Coordinates of C-alpha atoms in Angstrom, one line a residue:
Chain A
X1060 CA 108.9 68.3 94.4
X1061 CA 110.6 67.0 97.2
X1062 CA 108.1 68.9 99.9
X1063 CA 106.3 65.9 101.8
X1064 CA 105.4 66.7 104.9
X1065 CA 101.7 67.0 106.0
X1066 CA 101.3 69.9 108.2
X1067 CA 98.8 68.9 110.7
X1068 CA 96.1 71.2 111.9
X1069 CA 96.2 70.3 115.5
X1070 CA 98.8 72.2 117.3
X1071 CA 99.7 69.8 120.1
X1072 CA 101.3 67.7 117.0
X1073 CA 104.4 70.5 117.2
X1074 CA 107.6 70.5 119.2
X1075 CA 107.5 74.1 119.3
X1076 CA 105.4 77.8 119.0
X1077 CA 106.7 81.0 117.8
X1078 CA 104.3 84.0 118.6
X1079 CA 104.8 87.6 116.8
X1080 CA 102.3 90.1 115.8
X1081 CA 101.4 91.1 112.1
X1082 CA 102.6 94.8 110.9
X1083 CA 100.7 97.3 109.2
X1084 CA 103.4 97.5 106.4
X1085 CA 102.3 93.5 106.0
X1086 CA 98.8 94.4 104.7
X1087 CA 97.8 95.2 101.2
X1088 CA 95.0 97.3 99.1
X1089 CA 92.6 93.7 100.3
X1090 CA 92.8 95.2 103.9
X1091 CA 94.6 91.8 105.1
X1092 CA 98.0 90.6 105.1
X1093 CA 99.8 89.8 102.1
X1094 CA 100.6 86.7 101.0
X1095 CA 104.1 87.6 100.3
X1096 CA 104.9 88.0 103.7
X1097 CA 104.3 84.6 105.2
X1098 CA 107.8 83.5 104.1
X1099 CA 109.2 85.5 106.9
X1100 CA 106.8 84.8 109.3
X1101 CA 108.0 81.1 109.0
X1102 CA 111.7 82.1 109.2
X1103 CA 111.3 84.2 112.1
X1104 CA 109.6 80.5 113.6
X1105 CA 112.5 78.8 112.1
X1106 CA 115.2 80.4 113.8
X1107 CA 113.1 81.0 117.0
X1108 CA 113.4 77.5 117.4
X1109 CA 116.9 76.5 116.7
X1110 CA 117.2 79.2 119.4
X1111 CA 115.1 77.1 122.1
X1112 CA 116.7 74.2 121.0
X1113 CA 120.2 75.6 121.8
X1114 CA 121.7 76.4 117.7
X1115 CA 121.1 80.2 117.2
X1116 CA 121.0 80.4 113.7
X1117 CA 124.1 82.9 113.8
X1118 CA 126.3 80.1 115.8
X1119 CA 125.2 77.8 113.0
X1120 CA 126.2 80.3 110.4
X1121 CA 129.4 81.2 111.2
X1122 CA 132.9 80.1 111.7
X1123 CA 134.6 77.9 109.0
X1124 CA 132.5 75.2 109.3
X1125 CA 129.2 77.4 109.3
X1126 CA 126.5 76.3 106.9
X1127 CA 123.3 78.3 105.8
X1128 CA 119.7 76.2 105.4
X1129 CA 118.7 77.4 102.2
X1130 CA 115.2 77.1 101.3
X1131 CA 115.0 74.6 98.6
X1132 CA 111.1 74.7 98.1
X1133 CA 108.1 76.2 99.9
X1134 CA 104.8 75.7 100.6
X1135 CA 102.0 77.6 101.8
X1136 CA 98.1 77.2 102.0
X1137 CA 96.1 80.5 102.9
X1138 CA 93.2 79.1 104.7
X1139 CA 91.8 82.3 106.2
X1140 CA 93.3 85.9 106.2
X1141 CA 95.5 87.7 108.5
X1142 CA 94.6 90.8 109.2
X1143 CA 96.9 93.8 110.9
X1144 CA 97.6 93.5 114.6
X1145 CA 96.8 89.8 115.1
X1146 CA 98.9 87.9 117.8
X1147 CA 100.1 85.0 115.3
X1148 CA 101.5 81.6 117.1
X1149 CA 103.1 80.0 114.1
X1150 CA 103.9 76.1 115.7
X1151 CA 106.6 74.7 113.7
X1152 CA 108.2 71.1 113.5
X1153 CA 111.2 69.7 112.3
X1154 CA 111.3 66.3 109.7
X1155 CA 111.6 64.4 106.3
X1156 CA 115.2 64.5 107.3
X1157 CA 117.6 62.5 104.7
X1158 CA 121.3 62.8 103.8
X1159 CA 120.9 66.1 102.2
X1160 CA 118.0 68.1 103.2
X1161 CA 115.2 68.5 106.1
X1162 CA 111.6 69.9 106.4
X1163 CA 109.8 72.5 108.3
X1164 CA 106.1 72.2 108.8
X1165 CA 103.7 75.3 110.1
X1166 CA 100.7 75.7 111.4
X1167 CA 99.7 79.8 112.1
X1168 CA 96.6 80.1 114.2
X1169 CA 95.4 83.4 115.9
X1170 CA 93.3 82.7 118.8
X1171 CA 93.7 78.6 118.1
X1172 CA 91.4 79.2 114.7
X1173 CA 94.1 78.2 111.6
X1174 CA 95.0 80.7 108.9
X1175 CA 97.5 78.9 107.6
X1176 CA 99.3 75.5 107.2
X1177 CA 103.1 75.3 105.4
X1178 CA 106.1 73.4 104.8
X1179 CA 109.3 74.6 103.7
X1180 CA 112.7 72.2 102.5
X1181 CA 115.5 73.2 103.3
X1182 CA 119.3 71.8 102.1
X1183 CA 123.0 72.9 104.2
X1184 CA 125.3 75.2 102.1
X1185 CA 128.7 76.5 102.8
X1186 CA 129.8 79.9 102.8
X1187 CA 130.8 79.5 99.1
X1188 CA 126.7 78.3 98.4
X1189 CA 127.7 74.5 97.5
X1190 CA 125.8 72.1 99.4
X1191 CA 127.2 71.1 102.7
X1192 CA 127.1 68.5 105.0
X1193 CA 123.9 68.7 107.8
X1194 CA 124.8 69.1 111.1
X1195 CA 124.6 66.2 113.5
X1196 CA 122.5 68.3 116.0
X1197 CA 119.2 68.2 113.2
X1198 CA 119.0 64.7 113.5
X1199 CA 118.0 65.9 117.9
X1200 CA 115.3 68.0 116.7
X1201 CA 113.3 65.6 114.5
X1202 CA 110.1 64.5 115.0
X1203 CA 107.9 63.6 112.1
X1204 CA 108.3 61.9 108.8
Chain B
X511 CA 96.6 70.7 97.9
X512 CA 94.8 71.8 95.2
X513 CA 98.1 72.6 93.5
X514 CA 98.4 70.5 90.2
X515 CA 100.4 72.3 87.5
X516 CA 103.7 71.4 86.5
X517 CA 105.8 74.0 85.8
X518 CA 107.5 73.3 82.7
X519 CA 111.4 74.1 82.2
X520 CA 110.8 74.8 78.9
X521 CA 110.2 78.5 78.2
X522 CA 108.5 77.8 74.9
X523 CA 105.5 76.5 77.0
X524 CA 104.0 79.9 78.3
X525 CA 102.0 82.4 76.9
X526 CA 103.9 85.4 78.3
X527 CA 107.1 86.6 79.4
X528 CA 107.3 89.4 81.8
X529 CA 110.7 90.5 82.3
X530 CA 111.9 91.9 86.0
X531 CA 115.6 93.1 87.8
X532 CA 116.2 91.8 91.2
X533 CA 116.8 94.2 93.8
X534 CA 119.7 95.0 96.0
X535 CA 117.1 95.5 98.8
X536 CA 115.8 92.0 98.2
X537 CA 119.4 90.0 98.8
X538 CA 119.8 88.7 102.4
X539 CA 123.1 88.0 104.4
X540 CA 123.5 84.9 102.3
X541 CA 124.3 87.4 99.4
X542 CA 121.9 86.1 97.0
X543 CA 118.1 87.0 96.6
X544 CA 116.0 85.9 99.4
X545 CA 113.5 83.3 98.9
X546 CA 110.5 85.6 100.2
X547 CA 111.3 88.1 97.3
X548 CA 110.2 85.7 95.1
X549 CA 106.2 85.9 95.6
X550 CA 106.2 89.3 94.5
X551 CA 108.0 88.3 91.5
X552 CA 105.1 86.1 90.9
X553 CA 102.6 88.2 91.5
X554 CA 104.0 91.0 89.4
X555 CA 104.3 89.0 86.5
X556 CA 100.3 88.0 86.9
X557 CA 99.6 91.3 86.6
X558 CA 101.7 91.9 83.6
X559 CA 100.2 89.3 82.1
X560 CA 96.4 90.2 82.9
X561 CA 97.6 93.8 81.4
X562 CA 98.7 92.1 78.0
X563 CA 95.4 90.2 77.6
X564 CA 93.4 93.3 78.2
X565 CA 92.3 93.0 81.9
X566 CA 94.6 95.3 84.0
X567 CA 94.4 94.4 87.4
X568 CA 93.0 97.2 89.0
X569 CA 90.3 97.4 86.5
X570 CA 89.5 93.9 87.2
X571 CA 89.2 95.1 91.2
X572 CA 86.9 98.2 90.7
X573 CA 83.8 98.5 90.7
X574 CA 80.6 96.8 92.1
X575 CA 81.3 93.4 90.4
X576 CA 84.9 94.2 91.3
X577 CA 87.1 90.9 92.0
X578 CA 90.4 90.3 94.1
X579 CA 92.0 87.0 93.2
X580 CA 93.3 85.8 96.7
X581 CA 96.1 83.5 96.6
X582 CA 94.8 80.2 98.3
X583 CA 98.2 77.7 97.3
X584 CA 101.9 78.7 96.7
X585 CA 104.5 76.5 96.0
X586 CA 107.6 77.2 94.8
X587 CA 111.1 75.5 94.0
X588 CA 114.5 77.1 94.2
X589 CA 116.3 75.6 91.6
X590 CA 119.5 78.2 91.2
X591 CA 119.7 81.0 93.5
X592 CA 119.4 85.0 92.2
X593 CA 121.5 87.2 92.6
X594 CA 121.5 91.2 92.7
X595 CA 121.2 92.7 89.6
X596 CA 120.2 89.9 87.6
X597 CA 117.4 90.4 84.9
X598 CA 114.8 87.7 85.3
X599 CA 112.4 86.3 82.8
X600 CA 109.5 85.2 84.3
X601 CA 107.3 82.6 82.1
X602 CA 104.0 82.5 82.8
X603 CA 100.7 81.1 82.1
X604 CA 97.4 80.4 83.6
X605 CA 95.4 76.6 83.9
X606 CA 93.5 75.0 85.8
X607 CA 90.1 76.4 85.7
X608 CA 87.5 75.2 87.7
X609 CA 84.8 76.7 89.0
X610 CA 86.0 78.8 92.0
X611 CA 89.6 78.6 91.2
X612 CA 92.7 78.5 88.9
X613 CA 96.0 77.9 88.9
X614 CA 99.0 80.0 87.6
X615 CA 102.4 78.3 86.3
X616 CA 105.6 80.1 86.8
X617 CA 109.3 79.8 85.0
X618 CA 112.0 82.1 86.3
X619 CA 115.1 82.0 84.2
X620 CA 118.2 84.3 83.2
X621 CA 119.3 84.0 80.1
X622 CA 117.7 81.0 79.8
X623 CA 119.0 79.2 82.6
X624 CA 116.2 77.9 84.8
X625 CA 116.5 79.3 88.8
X626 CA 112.7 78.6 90.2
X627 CA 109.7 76.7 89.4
X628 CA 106.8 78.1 90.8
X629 CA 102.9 77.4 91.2
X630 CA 100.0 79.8 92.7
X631 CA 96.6 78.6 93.2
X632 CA 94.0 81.9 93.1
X633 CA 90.0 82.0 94.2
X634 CA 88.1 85.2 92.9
X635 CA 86.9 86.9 96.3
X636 CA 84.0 90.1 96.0
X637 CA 85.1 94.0 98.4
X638 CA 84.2 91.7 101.9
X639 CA 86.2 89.3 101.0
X640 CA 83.3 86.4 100.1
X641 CA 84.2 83.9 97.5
X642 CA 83.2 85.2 94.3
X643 CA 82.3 84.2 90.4
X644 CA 85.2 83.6 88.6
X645 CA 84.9 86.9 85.6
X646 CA 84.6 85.1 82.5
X647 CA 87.7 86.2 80.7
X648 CA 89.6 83.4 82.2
X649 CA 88.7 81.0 80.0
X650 CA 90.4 82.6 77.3
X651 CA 93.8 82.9 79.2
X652 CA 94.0 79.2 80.3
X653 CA 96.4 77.2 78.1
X654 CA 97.5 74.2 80.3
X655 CA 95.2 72.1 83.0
Chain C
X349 CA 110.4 120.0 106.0
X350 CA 108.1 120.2 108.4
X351 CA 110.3 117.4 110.8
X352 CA 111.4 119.5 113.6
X353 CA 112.0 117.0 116.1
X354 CA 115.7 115.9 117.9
X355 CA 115.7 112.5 118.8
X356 CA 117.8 112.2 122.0
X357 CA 120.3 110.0 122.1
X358 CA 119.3 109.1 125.7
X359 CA 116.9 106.1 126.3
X360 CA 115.6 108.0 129.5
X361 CA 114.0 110.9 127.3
X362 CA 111.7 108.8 125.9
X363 CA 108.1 107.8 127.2
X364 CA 107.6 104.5 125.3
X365 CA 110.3 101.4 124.2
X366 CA 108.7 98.5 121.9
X367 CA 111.4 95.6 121.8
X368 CA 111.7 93.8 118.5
X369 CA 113.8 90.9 116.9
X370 CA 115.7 91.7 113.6
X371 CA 114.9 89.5 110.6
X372 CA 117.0 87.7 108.7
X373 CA 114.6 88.4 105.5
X374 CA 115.5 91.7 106.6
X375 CA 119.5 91.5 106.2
X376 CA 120.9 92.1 102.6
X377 CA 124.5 91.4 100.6
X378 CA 126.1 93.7 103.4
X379 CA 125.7 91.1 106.0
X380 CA 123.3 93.8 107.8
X381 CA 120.0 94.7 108.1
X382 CA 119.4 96.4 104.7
X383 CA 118.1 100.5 105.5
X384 CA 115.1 99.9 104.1
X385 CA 113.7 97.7 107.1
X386 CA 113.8 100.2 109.1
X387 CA 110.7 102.2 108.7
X388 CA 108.7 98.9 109.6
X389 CA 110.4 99.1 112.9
X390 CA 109.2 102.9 113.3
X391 CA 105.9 101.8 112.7
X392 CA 106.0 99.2 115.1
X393 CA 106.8 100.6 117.7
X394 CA 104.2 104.0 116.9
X395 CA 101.6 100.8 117.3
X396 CA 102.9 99.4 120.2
X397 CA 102.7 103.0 121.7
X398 CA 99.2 103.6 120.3
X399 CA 98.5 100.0 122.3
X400 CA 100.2 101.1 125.4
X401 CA 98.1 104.6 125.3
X402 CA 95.0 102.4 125.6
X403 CA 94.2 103.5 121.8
X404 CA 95.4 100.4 119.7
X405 CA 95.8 101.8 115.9
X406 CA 92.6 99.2 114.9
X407 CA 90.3 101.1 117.0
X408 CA 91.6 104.6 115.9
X409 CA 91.6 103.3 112.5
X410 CA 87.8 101.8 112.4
X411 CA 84.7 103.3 112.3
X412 CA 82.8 106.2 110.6
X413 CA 85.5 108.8 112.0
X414 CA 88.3 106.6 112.0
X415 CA 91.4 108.2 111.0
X416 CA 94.6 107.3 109.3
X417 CA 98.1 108.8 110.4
X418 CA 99.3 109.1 107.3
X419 CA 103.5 109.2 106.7
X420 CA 104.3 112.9 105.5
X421 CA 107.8 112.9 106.1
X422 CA 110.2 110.1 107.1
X423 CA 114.4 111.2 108.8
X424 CA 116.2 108.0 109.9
X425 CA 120.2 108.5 110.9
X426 CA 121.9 105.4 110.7
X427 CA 124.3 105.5 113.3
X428 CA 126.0 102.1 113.4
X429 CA 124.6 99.2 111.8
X430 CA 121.9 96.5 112.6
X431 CA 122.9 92.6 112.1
X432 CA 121.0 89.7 112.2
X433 CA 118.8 88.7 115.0
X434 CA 119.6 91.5 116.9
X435 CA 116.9 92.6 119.9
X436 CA 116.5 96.1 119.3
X437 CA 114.7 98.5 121.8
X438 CA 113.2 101.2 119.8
X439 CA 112.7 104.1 121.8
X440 CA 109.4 106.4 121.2
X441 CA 108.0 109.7 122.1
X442 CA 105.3 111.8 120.2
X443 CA 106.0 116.1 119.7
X444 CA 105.5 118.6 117.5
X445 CA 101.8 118.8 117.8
X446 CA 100.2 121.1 115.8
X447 CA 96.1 121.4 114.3
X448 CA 96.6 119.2 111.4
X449 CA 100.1 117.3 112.5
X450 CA 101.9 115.4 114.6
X451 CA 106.0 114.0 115.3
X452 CA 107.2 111.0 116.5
X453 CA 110.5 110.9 117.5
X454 CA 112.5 107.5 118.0
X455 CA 116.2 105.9 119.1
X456 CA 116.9 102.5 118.0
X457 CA 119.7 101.3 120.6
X458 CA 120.8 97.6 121.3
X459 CA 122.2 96.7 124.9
X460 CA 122.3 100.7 125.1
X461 CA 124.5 101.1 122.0
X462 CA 122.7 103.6 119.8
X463 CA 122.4 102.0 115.9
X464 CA 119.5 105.0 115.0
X465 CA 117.6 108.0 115.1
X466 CA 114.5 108.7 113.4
X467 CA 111.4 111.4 113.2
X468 CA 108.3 111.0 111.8
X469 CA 106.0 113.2 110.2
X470 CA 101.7 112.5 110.3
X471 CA 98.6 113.8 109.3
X472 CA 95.2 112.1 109.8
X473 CA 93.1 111.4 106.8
X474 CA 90.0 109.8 106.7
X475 CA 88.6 107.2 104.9
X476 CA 88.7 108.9 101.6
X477 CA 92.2 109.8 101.9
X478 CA 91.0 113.7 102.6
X479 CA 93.0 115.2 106.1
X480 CA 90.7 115.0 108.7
X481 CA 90.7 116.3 112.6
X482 CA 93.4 115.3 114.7
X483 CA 92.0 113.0 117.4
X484 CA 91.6 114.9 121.2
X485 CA 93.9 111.9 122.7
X486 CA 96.6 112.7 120.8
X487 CA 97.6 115.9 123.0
X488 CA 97.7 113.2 125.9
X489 CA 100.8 111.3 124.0
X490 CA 102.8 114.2 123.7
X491 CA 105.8 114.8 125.9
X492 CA 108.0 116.9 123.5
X493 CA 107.9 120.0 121.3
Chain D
X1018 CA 121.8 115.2 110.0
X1019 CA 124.4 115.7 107.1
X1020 CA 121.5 116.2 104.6
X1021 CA 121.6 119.4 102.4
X1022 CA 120.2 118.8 99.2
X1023 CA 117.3 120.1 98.0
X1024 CA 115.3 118.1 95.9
X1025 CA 113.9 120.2 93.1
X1026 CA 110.4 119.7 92.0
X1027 CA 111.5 120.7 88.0
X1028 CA 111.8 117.1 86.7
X1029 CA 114.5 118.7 84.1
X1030 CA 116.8 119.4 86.8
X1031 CA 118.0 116.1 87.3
X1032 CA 120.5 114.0 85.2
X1033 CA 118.9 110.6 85.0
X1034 CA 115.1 109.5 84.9
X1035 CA 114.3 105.8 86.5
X1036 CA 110.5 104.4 85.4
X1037 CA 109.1 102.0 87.5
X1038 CA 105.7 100.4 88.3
X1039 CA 104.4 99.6 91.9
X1040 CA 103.7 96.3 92.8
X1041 CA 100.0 95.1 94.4
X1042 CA 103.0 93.8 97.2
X1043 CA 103.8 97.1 98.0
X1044 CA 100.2 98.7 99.2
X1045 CA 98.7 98.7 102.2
X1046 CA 95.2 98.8 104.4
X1047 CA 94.9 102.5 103.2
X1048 CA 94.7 101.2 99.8
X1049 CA 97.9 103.0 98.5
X1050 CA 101.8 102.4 98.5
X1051 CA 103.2 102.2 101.9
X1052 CA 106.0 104.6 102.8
X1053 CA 108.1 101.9 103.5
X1054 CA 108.3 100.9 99.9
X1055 CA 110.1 103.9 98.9
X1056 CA 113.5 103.5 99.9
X1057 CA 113.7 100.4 97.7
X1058 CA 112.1 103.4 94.6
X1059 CA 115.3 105.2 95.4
X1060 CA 117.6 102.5 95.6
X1061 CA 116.9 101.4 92.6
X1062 CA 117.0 104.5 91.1
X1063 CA 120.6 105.0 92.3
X1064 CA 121.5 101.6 91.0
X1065 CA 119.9 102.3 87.5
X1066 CA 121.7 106.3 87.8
X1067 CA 125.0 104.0 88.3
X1068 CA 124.6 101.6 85.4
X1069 CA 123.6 104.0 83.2
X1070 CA 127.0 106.3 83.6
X1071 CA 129.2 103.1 83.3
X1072 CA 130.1 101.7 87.0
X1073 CA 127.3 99.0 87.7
X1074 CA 127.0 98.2 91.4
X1075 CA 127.9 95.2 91.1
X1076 CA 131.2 96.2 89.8
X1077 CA 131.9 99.1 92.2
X1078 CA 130.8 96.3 95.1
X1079 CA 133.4 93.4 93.6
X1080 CA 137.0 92.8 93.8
X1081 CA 140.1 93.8 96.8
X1082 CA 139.1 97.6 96.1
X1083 CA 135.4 97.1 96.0
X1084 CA 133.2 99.5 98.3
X1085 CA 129.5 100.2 99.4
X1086 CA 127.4 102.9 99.1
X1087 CA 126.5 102.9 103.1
X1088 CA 123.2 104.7 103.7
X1089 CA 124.1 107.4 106.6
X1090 CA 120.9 109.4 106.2
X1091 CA 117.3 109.3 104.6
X1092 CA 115.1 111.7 103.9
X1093 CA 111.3 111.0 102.3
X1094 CA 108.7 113.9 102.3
X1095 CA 105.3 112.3 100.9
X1096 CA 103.5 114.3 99.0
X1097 CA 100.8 112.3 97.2
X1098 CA 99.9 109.0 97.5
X1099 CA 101.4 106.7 95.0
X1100 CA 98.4 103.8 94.3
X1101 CA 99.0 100.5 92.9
X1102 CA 100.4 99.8 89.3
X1103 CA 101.0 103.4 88.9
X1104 CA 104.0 104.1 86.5
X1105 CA 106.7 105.9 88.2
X1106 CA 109.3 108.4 86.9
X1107 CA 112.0 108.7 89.8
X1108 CA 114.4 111.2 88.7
X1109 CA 117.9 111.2 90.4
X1110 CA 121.0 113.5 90.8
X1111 CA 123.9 113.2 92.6
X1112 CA 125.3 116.0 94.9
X1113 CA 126.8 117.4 98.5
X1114 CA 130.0 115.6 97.6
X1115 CA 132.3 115.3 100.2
X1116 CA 135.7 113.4 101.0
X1117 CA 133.7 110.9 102.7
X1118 CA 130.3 111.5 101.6
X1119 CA 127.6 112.7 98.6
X1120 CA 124.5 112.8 98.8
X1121 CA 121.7 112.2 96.1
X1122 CA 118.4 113.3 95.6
X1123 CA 115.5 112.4 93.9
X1124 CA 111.9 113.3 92.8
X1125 CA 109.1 110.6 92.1
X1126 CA 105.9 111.6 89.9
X1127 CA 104.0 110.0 87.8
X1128 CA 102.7 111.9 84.4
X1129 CA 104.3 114.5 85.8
X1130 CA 102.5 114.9 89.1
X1131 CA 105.2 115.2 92.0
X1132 CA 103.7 112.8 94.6
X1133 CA 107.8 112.5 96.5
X1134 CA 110.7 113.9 97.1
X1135 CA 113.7 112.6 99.0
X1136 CA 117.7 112.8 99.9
X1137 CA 119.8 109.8 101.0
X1138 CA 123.4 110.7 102.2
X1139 CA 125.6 107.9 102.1
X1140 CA 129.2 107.4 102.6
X1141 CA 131.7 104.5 101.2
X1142 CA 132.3 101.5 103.2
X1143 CA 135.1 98.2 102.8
X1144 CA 134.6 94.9 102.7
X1145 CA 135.1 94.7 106.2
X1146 CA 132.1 97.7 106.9
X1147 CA 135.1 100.0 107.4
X1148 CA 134.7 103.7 105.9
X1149 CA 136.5 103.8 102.7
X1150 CA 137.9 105.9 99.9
X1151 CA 135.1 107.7 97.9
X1152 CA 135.5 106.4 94.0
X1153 CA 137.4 109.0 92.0
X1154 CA 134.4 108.6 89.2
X1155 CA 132.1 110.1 92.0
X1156 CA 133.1 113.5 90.7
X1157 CA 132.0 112.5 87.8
X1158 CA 128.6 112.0 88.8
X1159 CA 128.5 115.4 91.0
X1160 CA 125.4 118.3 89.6
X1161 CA 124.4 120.1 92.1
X1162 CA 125.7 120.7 96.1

């Protein structure tokens, strides 16, 4: 397990928020959202902010020296449930950078009251999937350990 | 974290092997499975496995002392990626009992080579969504702590 | 078939437009967003339009005569293909009134380029799952036949 | 809208059968399958309909001459609800062939009961997204128009 970041419950600790909306096609026979759909709730924060920060996720994709960040592992602690139609701000940071791979952490909170906390790892892969240099602009967007 | 299991590589280790296809609908632009397919991979081989041992799922839902086991933790590693069409083995087995929760330990392989480790961590929750006795039967599925 | 409905192919026809980001859990080995996506996008903007009508899908959903619009029938016409992080502006109108259904008709178009069409069928059912009365508000929404 | 077929509700009128078992993943609030789960029923039903007479997908997808099956058009009428871990039977023809396009259609029950029936149209696409030849072994495939 290479995950080490400690997502931090306060959400003035993160460089960046992300706010979308759950979908009814998100819930499940509980009457909340499923857990199964967090993953892209913290993709859609992921590439919302290499957007802000000026590296759309399709620039860094493409061209011959284009590289995917493949998730290496993930993390996710349900603290409370979503339910349909909340207004989600999903605050994200960048960190644990090293040669090879970085980390994302989450915090998703509806109203400031935290649902959930999550970390995802993340390694650079070429088009043909082998792993791939990171590019010098992560090293910018770091900001925890 | 409550998450403690260790995932073993070794297939030999679980008590059940439910056996899935991957799904052209679940590949992303990276042309490999996408990492948020995986929970419901998880989660369908959980309910395989409460079938075998006698305890479908939906029987352990209905009903007045009806249970939903909420997923609290998830953690998973992405060790080889999947790709469309590939039959998966998914190992599974269920430890770490305690009192309100337990744990579920996860091996996805083809043929026998090893693509994710995975971990879930699971409360038993009553029809409002309160925390809820554990149903006794889980004692006899736990193999691992 | 009950579907009935002609989506236009001009923006202007329409009374509502809900703007939404493509995924890239949503793309799949095509390198587009996989057909499959798209009926989440339907639904979304059918809530946003419920939302904008002053009748947010929660509140028409809750209570002892809250009602579900259940899916009867689902059309979608891919046109030209969605891509990854795309802003799509979904176009929506409600027709096709009748005592026990309604149509929603919609235009998927980015920068004004037309990717889709869709219609939907409903019915309301209550909480049992049984059809159930049409809410009065509903003849307010509707622009086309 | 290119779509002709008519799905019959005679379960012996089609050439292949494809079992399948919701997932919990795949309900929703209203405590039954969403309708957005069912375009991934018929997809893999076409990709099971394709392995079974000898041209997996992944081999009609691969190599200089490889093509996609491009969804054009979908069609879904709901007819019952499916609920959670209900065993599907999706049965699956292939008609409406045309020099660019065929169409298939399918009908979903379980034990028996006919709770779906749909039509995709799809045409065949390059490497490039380009409209392509159809596959001579289409014909092949052809029952009903």
């Amino acid at each position: 397990m290479r995950l080490s970041l400690q997502p931090s419950l306060d959400a003035s600790a993160y460089r960046y928020t992300h706010a979308l909306r759950t979908r009814f096609a998100e819930t499940d026979a509980m009457g909340i959202i499923h857990h199964g759909a967090y993953p892209s709730y913290l993709e859609e924060a992921r590439v919302a902010l290499l957007r802000d920060a000026g590296h759309p996720y399709e620039v860094v994709r493409s061209g011959p020296d284009g590289v995917d960040f493949a998730v290496l592992e993930l993390f996710v602690r349900y603290r409370r449930p979503l339910r349909f139609d909340e207004q989600v701000d999903v605050h994200v940071l960048v960190g644990g950078l090293t040669r090879t791979t970085f980390q994302v952490g989450y915090l998703l909170d509806v109203a400031g009251q935290a649902r959930a906390t999550a970390v995802t790892v993340h390694g650079a892969v070429g088009p043909t999937g082998r792993p791939s240099r990171m590019p010098a602009f992560l090293a910018d967007l770091v900001e925890a350990g």
